[in-house]
mmCIF file of C-alpha atoms in Angstrom:
data_model
loop_
_atom_site.group_PDB
_atom_site.id
_atom_site.type_symbol
_atom_site.label_atom_id
_atom_site.label_comp_id
_atom_site.label_asym_id
_atom_site.label_seq_id
_atom_site.Cartn_x
_atom_site.Cartn_y
_atom_site.Cartn_z
ATOM 1 C CA MET A 1 0.000 0.000 0.000
ATOM 2 C CA LEU A 2 2.772 2.441 0.877
ATOM 3 C CA ALA A 3 4.797 1.573 -2.235
ATOM 4 C CA GLU A 4 1.718 2.206 -4.358
ATOM 5 C CA ALA A 5 1.158 5.582 -2.679
ATOM 6 C CA ALA A 6 4.809 6.557 -3.235
ATOM 7 C CA ALA A 7 4.650 5.559 -6.902
ATOM 8 C CA LYS A 8 1.652 7.863 -7.388
ATOM 9 C CA ASP A 9 3.095 10.785 -5.409
ATOM 10 C CA LYS A 10 4.193 13.795 -7.478
ATOM 11 C CA ARG A 11 5.672 15.931 -4.723
ATOM 12 C CA TYR A 12 8.317 13.948 -2.874
ATOM 13 C CA PHE A 13 8.672 10.873 -5.086
ATOM 14 C CA ALA A 14 7.986 12.161 -8.590
ATOM 15 C CA GLU A 15 10.817 10.045 -10.023
ATOM 16 C CA PHE A 16 9.865 6.854 -8.200
ATOM 17 C CA THR A 17 7.992 4.256 -10.227
ATOM 18 C CA MET A 18 7.171 0.592 -9.793
ATOM 19 C CA SER A 19 7.218 -1.729 -12.804
ATOM 20 C CA SER A 20 5.794 -5.245 -12.625
ATOM 21 C CA GLU A 21 9.337 -6.566 -12.214
ATOM 22 C CA GLN A 22 10.015 -4.120 -9.362
ATOM 23 C CA TRP A 23 6.809 -5.233 -7.669
ATOM 24 C CA GLU A 24 8.062 -8.799 -7.859
ATOM 25 C CA GLU A 25 11.392 -7.716 -6.383
ATOM 26 C CA LEU A 26 9.732 -5.854 -3.498
ATOM 27 C CA THR A 27 7.348 -8.727 -2.802
ATOM 28 C CA LEU A 28 10.179 -11.264 -2.671
ATOM 29 C CA ALA A 29 12.245 -8.991 -0.414
ATOM 30 C CA ALA A 30 9.258 -8.582 1.909
ATOM 31 C CA TRP A 31 8.807 -12.329 2.220
ATOM 32 C CA LEU A 32 12.530 -12.839 2.911
ATOM 33 C CA HIS A 33 13.331 -9.761 5.012
ATOM 34 C CA ASP A 34 13.695 -11.742 8.251
ATOM 35 C CA CYS A 35 14.926 -15.074 6.889
ATOM 36 C CA GLY A 36 18.090 -14.694 8.988
ATOM 37 C CA LYS A 37 16.020 -15.299 12.114
ATOM 38 C CA VAL A 38 16.263 -19.028 11.429
ATOM 39 C CA THR A 39 19.767 -18.700 12.934
ATOM 40 C CA THR A 40 18.528 -16.931 16.091
ATOM 41 C CA PRO A 41 17.522 -19.155 19.026
ATOM 42 C CA GLU A 42 13.781 -18.933 19.593
ATOM 43 C CA PHE A 43 14.226 -18.488 23.341
ATOM 44 C CA VAL A 44 16.156 -15.275 22.622
ATOM 45 C CA VAL A 45 13.743 -13.938 19.992
ATOM 46 C CA ASP A 46 10.765 -14.541 22.307
ATOM 47 C CA LYS A 47 12.494 -13.654 25.601
ATOM 48 C CA ALA A 48 9.489 -12.467 27.606
ATOM 49 C CA THR A 49 11.226 -11.929 30.969
ATOM 50 C CA LYS A 50 14.764 -11.079 32.012
ATOM 51 C CA LEU A 51 15.547 -14.428 33.635
ATOM 52 C CA GLU A 52 14.097 -16.487 30.799
ATOM 53 C CA THR A 53 16.349 -18.843 28.857
ATOM 54 C CA ILE A 54 14.755 -22.125 27.797
ATOM 55 C CA TYR A 55 12.442 -21.547 30.768
ATOM 56 C CA ASP A 56 11.864 -18.671 33.190
ATOM 57 C CA ARG A 57 14.369 -18.893 36.056
ATOM 58 C CA ILE A 58 12.158 -16.754 38.301
ATOM 59 C CA HIS A 59 10.827 -20.113 39.541
ATOM 60 C CA GLU A 60 14.290 -20.980 40.902
ATOM 61 C CA VAL A 61 14.544 -17.597 42.578
ATOM 62 C CA ARG A 62 11.095 -18.003 44.146
ATOM 63 C CA MET A 63 12.146 -21.359 45.636
ATOM 64 C CA ARG A 64 15.194 -19.697 47.195
ATOM 65 C CA PHE A 65 12.909 -17.163 48.863
ATOM 66 C CA GLU A 66 10.738 -20.043 50.069
ATOM 67 C CA LEU A 67 13.874 -21.666 51.496
ATOM 68 C CA LEU A 68 14.818 -18.440 53.291
ATOM 69 C CA LYS A 69 11.362 -18.367 54.893
ATOM 70 C CA MET A 70 11.769 -21.980 56.010
ATOM 71 C CA GLN A 71 15.239 -21.208 57.370
ATOM 72 C CA ALA A 72 13.692 -18.341 59.334
ATOM 73 C CA GLU A 73 11.102 -20.731 60.789
ATOM 74 C CA ARG A 74 13.868 -23.145 61.733
ATOM 75 C CA ASP A 75 15.706 -20.321 63.518
ATOM 76 C CA TYR A 76 12.463 -19.401 65.312
ATOM 77 C CA TRP A 77 11.948 -22.892 66.696
ATOM 78 C CA GLN A 78 15.604 -23.183 67.652
ATOM 79 C CA SER A 79 15.308 -19.903 69.546
ATOM 80 C CA CYS A 80 12.225 -21.148 71.388
ATOM 81 C CA ALA A 81 13.903 -24.473 72.213
ATOM 82 C CA GLN A 82 16.924 -22.651 73.619
ATOM 83 C CA GLY A 83 14.818 -20.582 76.025
ATOM 84 C CA GLY A 84 14.275 -17.468 73.945
ATOM 85 C CA ASP A 85 11.192 -15.252 74.243
ATOM 86 C CA PRO A 86 8.569 -16.959 71.992
ATOM 87 C CA LYS A 87 6.523 -13.779 71.513
ATOM 88 C CA GLN A 88 9.530 -11.714 70.500
ATOM 89 C CA ALA A 89 10.799 -14.483 68.219
ATOM 90 C CA GLU A 90 7.373 -14.806 66.571
ATOM 91 C CA GLN A 91 7.219 -11.065 65.878
ATOM 92 C CA ALA A 92 10.689 -11.191 64.331
ATOM 93 C CA LEU A 93 9.660 -14.183 62.199
ATOM 94 C CA LYS A 94 6.525 -12.464 60.898
ATOM 95 C CA ALA A 95 8.483 -9.295 60.116
ATOM 96 C CA LEU A 96 11.147 -11.252 58.216
ATOM 97 C CA HIS A 97 8.521 -13.236 56.289
ATOM 98 C CA GLN A 98 6.795 -10.016 55.255
ATOM 99 C CA GLN A 99 10.101 -8.494 54.197
ATOM 100 C CA LEU A 100 10.960 -11.565 52.114
ATOM 101 C CA ASP A 101 7.515 -11.486 50.494
ATOM 102 C CA ASP A 102 8.007 -7.828 49.596
ATOM 103 C CA GLU A 103 11.501 -8.439 48.268
ATOM 104 C CA PHE A 104 10.400 -11.334 46.079
ATOM 105 C CA ALA A 105 7.525 -9.250 44.707
ATOM 106 C CA PHE A 106 10.082 -6.573 43.805
ATOM 107 C CA VAL A 107 12.417 -9.092 42.116
ATOM 108 C CA ALA A 108 9.467 -10.570 40.220
ATOM 109 C CA GLN A 109 8.469 -7.100 39.012
ATOM 110 C CA CYS A 110 12.057 -6.415 37.909
ATOM 111 C CA ASN A 111 11.947 -9.643 35.908
ATOM 112 C CA LEU A 112 9.115 -8.389 33.689
ATOM 113 C CA GLY A 113 11.040 -5.581 32.027
ATOM 114 C CA SER A 114 7.841 -3.671 31.276
ATOM 115 C CA GLU A 115 9.029 -0.591 33.144
ATOM 116 C CA GLY A 116 12.438 1.043 33.314
ATOM 117 C CA MET A 117 14.864 0.255 36.145
ATOM 118 C CA SER A 118 16.044 3.298 38.082
ATOM 119 C CA ASP A 119 19.413 3.498 39.832
ATOM 120 C CA GLU A 120 17.516 3.112 43.124
ATOM 121 C CA ASP A 121 15.887 -0.074 41.830
ATOM 122 C CA ILE A 122 19.257 -1.522 40.875
ATOM 123 C CA LYS A 123 20.716 -0.604 44.260
ATOM 124 C CA ARG A 124 17.826 -2.352 46.028
ATOM 125 C CA LEU A 125 18.255 -5.393 43.796
ATOM 126 C CA GLU A 126 21.936 -5.595 44.723
ATOM 127 C CA GLN A 127 21.063 -5.383 48.426
ATOM 128 C CA ILE A 128 18.505 -8.187 48.119
ATOM 129 C CA ALA A 129 21.057 -10.290 46.242
ATOM 130 C CA GLN A 130 23.330 -10.235 49.296
ATOM 131 C CA ARG A 131 20.930 -12.387 51.296
ATOM 132 C CA GLN A 132 22.268 -15.919 51.676
ATOM 133 C CA TRP A 133 20.716 -19.356 51.586
ATOM 134 C CA GLN A 134 22.396 -22.595 52.628
ATOM 135 C CA ARG A 135 23.174 -25.192 49.986
ATOM 136 C CA THR A 136 23.915 -28.693 51.284
ATOM 137 C CA LEU A 137 23.959 -30.588 47.970
ATOM 138 C CA ASP A 138 26.721 -30.789 45.368
ATOM 139 C CA ASP A 139 25.806 -28.531 42.437
ATOM 140 C CA GLN A 140 28.340 -30.156 40.103
ATOM 141 C CA ILE A 141 26.814 -33.599 39.800
ATOM 142 C CA GLY A 142 24.211 -34.528 37.225
ATOM 143 C CA ILE A 143 25.309 -31.742 34.873
ATOM 144 C CA SER A 144 26.940 -31.865 31.438
ATOM 145 C CA TRP A 145 30.707 -31.745 31.040
ATOM 146 C CA VAL A 146 30.299 -28.453 29.177
ATOM 147 C CA GLU A 147 28.508 -26.810 32.093
ATOM 148 C CA LYS A 148 30.978 -28.323 34.536
ATOM 149 C CA SER A 149 33.874 -26.832 32.566
ATOM 150 C CA ARG A 150 32.439 -23.355 33.222
ATOM 151 C CA ALA A 151 31.817 -23.907 36.933
ATOM 152 C CA ALA A 152 34.085 -22.546 39.653
ATOM 153 C CA ALA A 153 35.994 -24.876 41.963
ATOM 154 C CA PRO A 154 33.548 -26.621 44.333
ATOM 155 C CA ALA A 155 33.305 -25.265 47.880
ATOM 156 C CA PRO A 156 33.080 -27.514 50.965
ATOM 157 C CA LEU A 157 29.488 -28.318 51.917
ATOM 158 C CA PRO A 158 27.366 -26.916 53.390
ATOM 159 C CA VAL A 159 27.956 -23.574 51.694
ATOM 160 C CA TRP A 160 26.168 -20.240 51.920
ATOM 161 C CA GLU A 161 25.109 -18.968 48.510
ATOM 162 C CA PRO A 162 24.020 -15.429 47.558
ATOM 163 C CA LEU A 163 20.318 -15.183 46.791
ATOM 164 C CA LEU A 164 21.054 -13.777 43.328
ATOM 165 C CA ALA A 165 24.405 -14.258 41.643
ATOM 166 C CA ASP A 166 26.493 -13.818 38.526
ATOM 167 C CA LYS A 167 28.578 -16.996 38.392
ATOM 168 C CA SER A 168 31.235 -18.241 36.008
ATOM 169 C CA VAL A 169 28.869 -21.019 34.964
ATOM 170 C CA HIS A 170 26.511 -18.328 33.647
ATOM 171 C CA GLN A 171 29.138 -17.041 31.205
ATOM 172 C CA ILE A 172 28.989 -18.853 27.884
ATOM 173 C CA PRO A 173 31.815 -18.044 25.434
ATOM 174 C CA TRP A 174 31.559 -17.995 21.677
ATOM 175 C CA PRO A 175 32.229 -21.448 20.169
ATOM 176 C CA GLN A 176 35.775 -21.771 18.892
ATOM 177 C CA GLY A 177 35.980 -20.632 15.283
ATOM 178 C CA LYS A 178 32.415 -19.324 15.284
ATOM 179 C CA THR A 179 32.743 -15.792 16.579
ATOM 180 C CA PRO A 180 30.946 -13.223 14.415
ATOM 181 C CA GLN A 181 34.178 -11.667 13.173
ATOM 182 C CA GLU A 182 35.223 -15.024 11.744
ATOM 183 C CA THR A 183 31.953 -15.660 9.921
ATOM 184 C CA TRP A 184 31.012 -12.214 8.647
ATOM 185 C CA GLN A 185 32.019 -11.647 5.051
ATOM 186 C CA GLU A 186 31.941 -7.843 5.126
ATOM 187 C CA ALA A 187 32.148 -4.980 7.594
ATOM 188 C CA PHE A 188 29.100 -4.211 9.710
ATOM 189 C CA CYS A 189 28.654 -1.612 12.410
ATOM 190 C CA LEU A 190 27.459 -4.044 15.097
ATOM 191 C CA THR A 191 30.002 -4.813 17.820
ATOM 192 C CA PRO A 192 29.890 -8.401 19.124
ATOM 193 C CA PRO A 193 30.005 -8.747 22.931
ATOM 194 C CA ALA A 194 32.800 -10.681 24.610
ATOM 195 C CA LEU A 195 30.447 -13.574 25.427
ATOM 196 C CA GLN A 196 27.861 -15.360 23.335
ATOM 197 C CA TYR A 197 25.519 -15.485 26.347
ATOM 198 C CA ASN A 198 25.702 -14.085 29.855
ATOM 199 C CA ARG A 199 23.014 -15.709 31.993
ATOM 200 C CA GLY A 200 24.089 -14.122 35.256
ATOM 201 C CA GLU A 201 21.012 -13.505 37.374
ATOM 202 C CA LEU A 202 21.937 -9.987 38.436
ATOM 203 C CA HIS A 203 23.337 -9.231 34.991
ATOM 204 C CA ASN A 204 19.928 -9.995 33.497
ATOM 205 C CA LEU A 205 17.730 -8.516 36.215
ATOM 206 C CA LYS A 206 19.634 -5.215 36.083
ATOM 207 C CA VAL A 207 18.730 -4.635 32.421
ATOM 208 C CA LYS A 208 17.363 -1.097 32.594
ATOM 209 C CA ARG A 209 14.701 -1.359 29.902
ATOM 210 C CA GLY A 210 13.097 -4.393 28.313
ATOM 211 C CA THR A 211 14.313 -7.948 28.859
ATOM 212 C CA LEU A 212 17.401 -8.195 26.655
ATOM 213 C CA THR A 213 21.017 -8.054 27.788
ATOM 214 C CA ALA A 214 23.692 -6.713 25.447
ATOM 215 C CA GLU A 215 24.419 -10.324 24.501
ATOM 216 C CA ASP A 216 20.762 -11.047 23.738
ATOM 217 C CA ARG A 217 20.397 -7.813 21.788
ATOM 218 C CA PHE A 218 23.381 -8.624 19.613
ATOM 219 C CA MET A 219 22.072 -12.132 18.987
ATOM 220 C CA ILE A 220 18.773 -10.692 17.773
ATOM 221 C CA ASN A 221 20.313 -7.862 15.751
ATOM 222 C CA ASP A 222 22.612 -10.367 14.076
ATOM 223 C CA HIS A 223 19.578 -11.822 12.295
ATOM 224 C CA ILE A 224 19.684 -9.032 9.725
ATOM 225 C CA ILE A 225 23.348 -9.737 8.982
ATOM 226 C CA GLN A 226 22.504 -13.387 8.473
ATOM 227 C CA THR A 227 19.613 -12.322 6.230
ATOM 228 C CA ILE A 228 21.992 -10.295 4.060
ATOM 229 C CA LEU A 229 24.600 -13.058 3.908
ATOM 230 C CA MET A 230 21.988 -15.645 2.964
ATOM 231 C CA LEU A 231 20.387 -13.504 0.280
ATOM 232 C CA GLN A 232 23.715 -12.419 -1.214
ATOM 233 C CA ARG A 233 24.597 -16.058 -1.858
ATOM 234 C CA LEU A 234 21.531 -16.675 -3.995
ATOM 235 C CA PRO A 235 21.568 -16.372 -7.803
ATOM 236 C CA TYR A 236 19.035 -13.817 -9.063
ATOM 237 C CA PRO A 237 17.754 -12.815 -12.472
ATOM 238 C CA LYS A 238 18.619 -9.226 -13.350
ATOM 239 C CA HIS A 239 15.324 -7.738 -12.168
ATOM 240 C CA LEU A 240 15.699 -9.233 -8.674
ATOM 241 C CA GLN A 241 19.262 -8.080 -7.973
ATOM 242 C CA GLY A 242 18.025 -5.558 -5.390
ATOM 243 C CA VAL A 243 16.423 -8.116 -3.075
ATOM 244 C CA PRO A 244 19.358 -8.259 -0.575
ATOM 245 C CA GLU A 245 19.500 -4.449 -0.299
ATOM 246 C CA ILE A 246 15.744 -4.044 0.175
ATOM 247 C CA ALA A 247 15.402 -6.912 2.641
ATOM 248 C CA GLY A 248 18.599 -6.054 4.499
ATOM 249 C CA GLY A 249 17.929 -2.362 5.058
ATOM 250 C CA HIS A 250 14.826 -2.347 7.228
ATOM 251 C CA HIS A 251 16.755 -1.757 10.471
ATOM 252 C CA GLU A 252 18.750 1.178 9.124
ATOM 253 C CA ARG A 253 17.853 4.703 10.232
ATOM 254 C CA MET A 254 17.592 7.827 8.121
ATOM 255 C CA ASP A 255 20.226 9.531 10.293
ATOM 256 C CA GLY A 256 22.731 6.684 9.860
ATOM 257 C CA LYS A 257 22.397 5.428 13.440
ATOM 258 C CA GLY A 258 20.749 2.132 12.516
ATOM 259 C CA TYR A 259 22.240 -1.256 11.766
ATOM 260 C CA PRO A 260 23.802 -3.438 10.415
ATOM 261 C CA ARG A 261 25.739 -1.020 8.179
ATOM 262 C CA GLY A 262 24.926 2.328 9.771
ATOM 263 C CA ILE A 263 24.066 3.952 6.429
ATOM 264 C CA GLU A 264 21.977 7.095 5.880
ATOM 265 C CA ALA A 265 18.786 7.675 3.897
ATOM 266 C CA SER A 266 20.687 8.714 0.769
ATOM 267 C CA GLN A 267 22.261 5.244 0.621
ATOM 268 C CA LEU A 268 18.950 3.414 0.990
ATOM 269 C CA SER A 269 16.562 2.747 -1.859
ATOM 270 C CA VAL A 270 12.952 3.889 -1.566
ATOM 271 C CA PRO A 271 11.734 0.264 -1.302
ATOM 272 C CA ALA A 272 14.171 -0.344 1.579
ATOM 273 C CA ARG A 273 12.823 2.729 3.387
ATOM 274 C CA ILE A 274 9.266 1.546 2.750
ATOM 275 C CA MET A 275 10.185 -1.830 4.213
ATOM 276 C CA ALA A 276 11.475 -0.125 7.368
ATOM 277 C CA ILE A 277 8.164 1.661 7.973
ATOM 278 C CA ALA A 278 6.135 -1.473 7.303
ATOM 279 C CA ASP A 279 8.342 -3.493 9.658
ATOM 280 C CA VAL A 280 7.998 -0.961 12.492
ATOM 281 C CA PHE A 281 4.226 -0.676 12.122
ATOM 282 C CA GLU A 282 3.751 -4.441 12.028
ATOM 283 C CA ALA A 283 6.007 -4.921 15.069
ATOM 284 C CA LEU A 284 4.141 -2.326 17.128
ATOM 285 C CA THR A 285 0.704 -3.727 16.319
ATOM 286 C CA SER A 286 1.601 -7.429 16.504
ATOM 287 C CA ASN A 287 -0.205 -9.407 19.211
ATOM 288 C CA ASP A 288 1.860 -12.608 18.966
ATOM 289 C CA ARG A 289 5.043 -11.495 20.754
ATOM 290 C CA PRO A 290 5.464 -12.879 24.293
ATOM 291 C CA TYR A 291 7.687 -10.022 25.457
ATOM 292 C CA LYS A 292 5.138 -7.255 24.851
ATOM 293 C CA LYS A 293 1.450 -6.614 24.425
ATOM 294 C CA ALA A 294 0.130 -5.258 21.144
ATOM 295 C CA LYS A 295 -0.232 -1.486 21.161
ATOM 296 C CA SER A 296 -3.361 0.376 20.196
ATOM 297 C CA LEU A 297 -3.472 2.203 16.888
ATOM 298 C CA GLN A 298 -3.272 5.523 18.720
ATOM 299 C CA GLU A 299 -0.128 4.437 20.591
ATOM 300 C CA CYS A 300 1.468 3.125 17.386
ATOM 301 C CA ILE A 301 0.961 6.343 15.460
ATOM 302 C CA ALA A 302 2.286 8.437 18.350
ATOM 303 C CA ILE A 303 5.457 6.325 18.462
ATOM 304 C CA MET A 304 5.924 6.373 14.696
ATOM 305 C CA THR A 305 5.459 10.144 14.511
ATOM 306 C CA ASP A 306 8.257 10.491 17.059
ATOM 307 C CA MET A 307 10.378 8.145 14.944
ATOM 308 C CA ALA A 308 9.662 10.106 11.762
ATOM 309 C CA THR A 309 10.681 13.384 13.413
ATOM 310 C CA SER A 310 13.838 12.058 15.065
ATOM 311 C CA GLY A 311 15.759 10.541 12.157
ATOM 312 C CA HIS A 312 14.541 6.984 12.541
ATOM 313 C CA ILE A 313 12.113 6.410 9.642
ATOM 314 C CA ASP A 314 11.645 8.347 6.388
ATOM 315 C CA PRO A 315 9.375 11.329 7.227
ATOM 316 C CA LYS A 316 8.204 11.805 3.628
ATOM 317 C CA LEU A 317 7.105 8.210 3.268
ATOM 318 C CA TYR A 318 5.516 8.328 6.706
ATOM 319 C CA LEU A 319 3.638 11.467 5.649
ATOM 320 C CA LEU A 320 2.177 9.522 2.727
ATOM 321 C CA PHE A 321 1.368 6.710 5.142
ATOM 322 C CA LEU A 322 -0.758 9.150 7.168
ATOM 323 C CA GLN A 323 -2.241 11.107 4.279
ATOM 324 C CA HIS A 324 -3.529 7.928 2.647
ATOM 325 C CA ASN A 325 -4.860 6.592 5.975
ATOM 326 C CA LEU A 326 -2.894 3.393 5.481
ATOM 327 C CA HIS A 327 -2.827 2.825 9.231
ATOM 328 C CA GLN A 328 -6.617 2.757 9.292
ATOM 329 C CA THR A 329 -6.867 0.503 6.239
ATOM 330 C CA TYR A 330 -4.406 -1.954 7.775
ATOM 331 C CA ALA A 331 -6.146 -1.828 11.149
ATOM 332 C CA GLU A 332 -9.535 -2.689 9.699
ATOM 333 C CA GLN A 333 -8.085 -5.726 7.939
ATOM 334 C CA PHE A 334 -5.562 -7.100 10.392
ATOM 335 C CA LEU A 335 -5.940 -5.681 13.924
ATOM 336 C CA SER A 336 -8.254 -6.821 16.681
ATOM 337 C CA ALA A 337 -11.278 -4.627 17.287
ATOM 338 C CA GLU A 338 -10.011 -3.520 20.702
ATOM 339 C CA GLN A 339 -6.792 -2.215 19.135
ATOM 340 C CA TYR A 340 -8.452 0.344 16.907
ATOM 341 C CA GLN A 341 -12.198 0.738 17.408
ATOM 342 C CA ASN A 342 -11.805 2.632 20.683
ATOM 343 C CA SER A 343 -8.484 4.182 19.683
ATOM 344 C CA VAL A 344 -9.002 7.641 18.204
ATOM 345 C CA VAL A 345 -6.122 8.835 16.024
ATOM 346 C CA ASP A 346 -5.973 12.543 15.216
ATOM 347 C CA THR A 347 -4.329 11.970 11.849
ATOM 348 C CA GLN A 348 -4.203 15.673 10.975
ATOM 349 C CA GLU A 349 -2.315 16.464 14.169
ATOM 350 C CA HIS A 350 0.368 13.921 13.274
ATOM 351 C CA ILE A 351 0.505 15.146 9.672
ATOM 352 C CA GLN A 352 1.143 18.691 10.910
ATOM 353 C CA LYS A 353 3.957 17.483 13.188
ATOM 354 C CA VAL A 354 5.670 15.731 10.290
ATOM 355 C CA LEU A 355 5.177 18.716 7.958
ATOM 356 C CA ALA A 356 6.693 21.027 10.576
ATOM 357 C CA TYR A 357 9.685 18.709 10.857
ATOM 358 C CA LEU A 358 10.101 18.602 7.068
ATOM 359 C CA ARG A 359 10.027 22.403 6.842
ATOM 360 C CA GLU A 360 12.781 22.649 9.439
ATOM 361 C CA ASP A 361 15.047 19.858 8.230
ATOM 362 C CA TYR A 362 14.537 19.588 4.460
#
């Protein structure tokens, strides 16, 4: 829809046309634009909480809190048996149980990643992590040799463990000979982290926004590099030569701050810029992503207007998107009723914001 609107536009895209062969090229690029995600582990792509790997480790953390509460009860009964004041000991037990309940609720909220983490939140998390629970069982039996190779030297049992920890066993290096620098065939602007994965509990819980660590984020962003590498290896007829560029450019920004190449608008074809807008709009409205709820049409347009006026997406194409009410057309066909029927979008207000930006910057 947006490509058709651009092809008909006489103001900003007077020289842009779409032949039947170019339509085929754009369609193929659209179908293949995320093919590189077949190389990205699904548990990273769909990481809904900070502690999630193959499963959500918040369940382990909750059991540690349960153990702390049981240890507190044990201490209470020991105090009573040794002649302590039962009433005073009971009050202390109830106070500690309430504190542990509150602290677990805070850790559980941190795990969601739906709201930003302040410096105060991180400081509180670090304080909670200092609580200790007693481990009496060997944690290096019944595990794979690979995991054991990452583990620290075993401590004499019983041992007091921190409630939340970043351990050596959580640090997973890149496989030998498979680091990104060794497999990439051209220069990209993404910087690989030192580790392939870092599953440290504090490392993950202290993520300030969202659920992804730097390692997770790189793993996901790498999908577009893999898309480009895959598509560049394919033989194309002459009229489909642009498929890798169109499919591989939808995470670039107009100001050159995108990825994987960090190129500006002038280096991106119109179809690639169209693909970027379509990808953003679909991502914002999608209701099948475990890590976020689908946004309303009103929320989507507000976000995209900010993106169009901050160098992220092409403001001229986005202007056409609004002027032709493509958001409404898409919503009526593909969105749930609750996403758009009660979501009033003042399209003219957003058009005026984009026009004001274009007058200032173009």
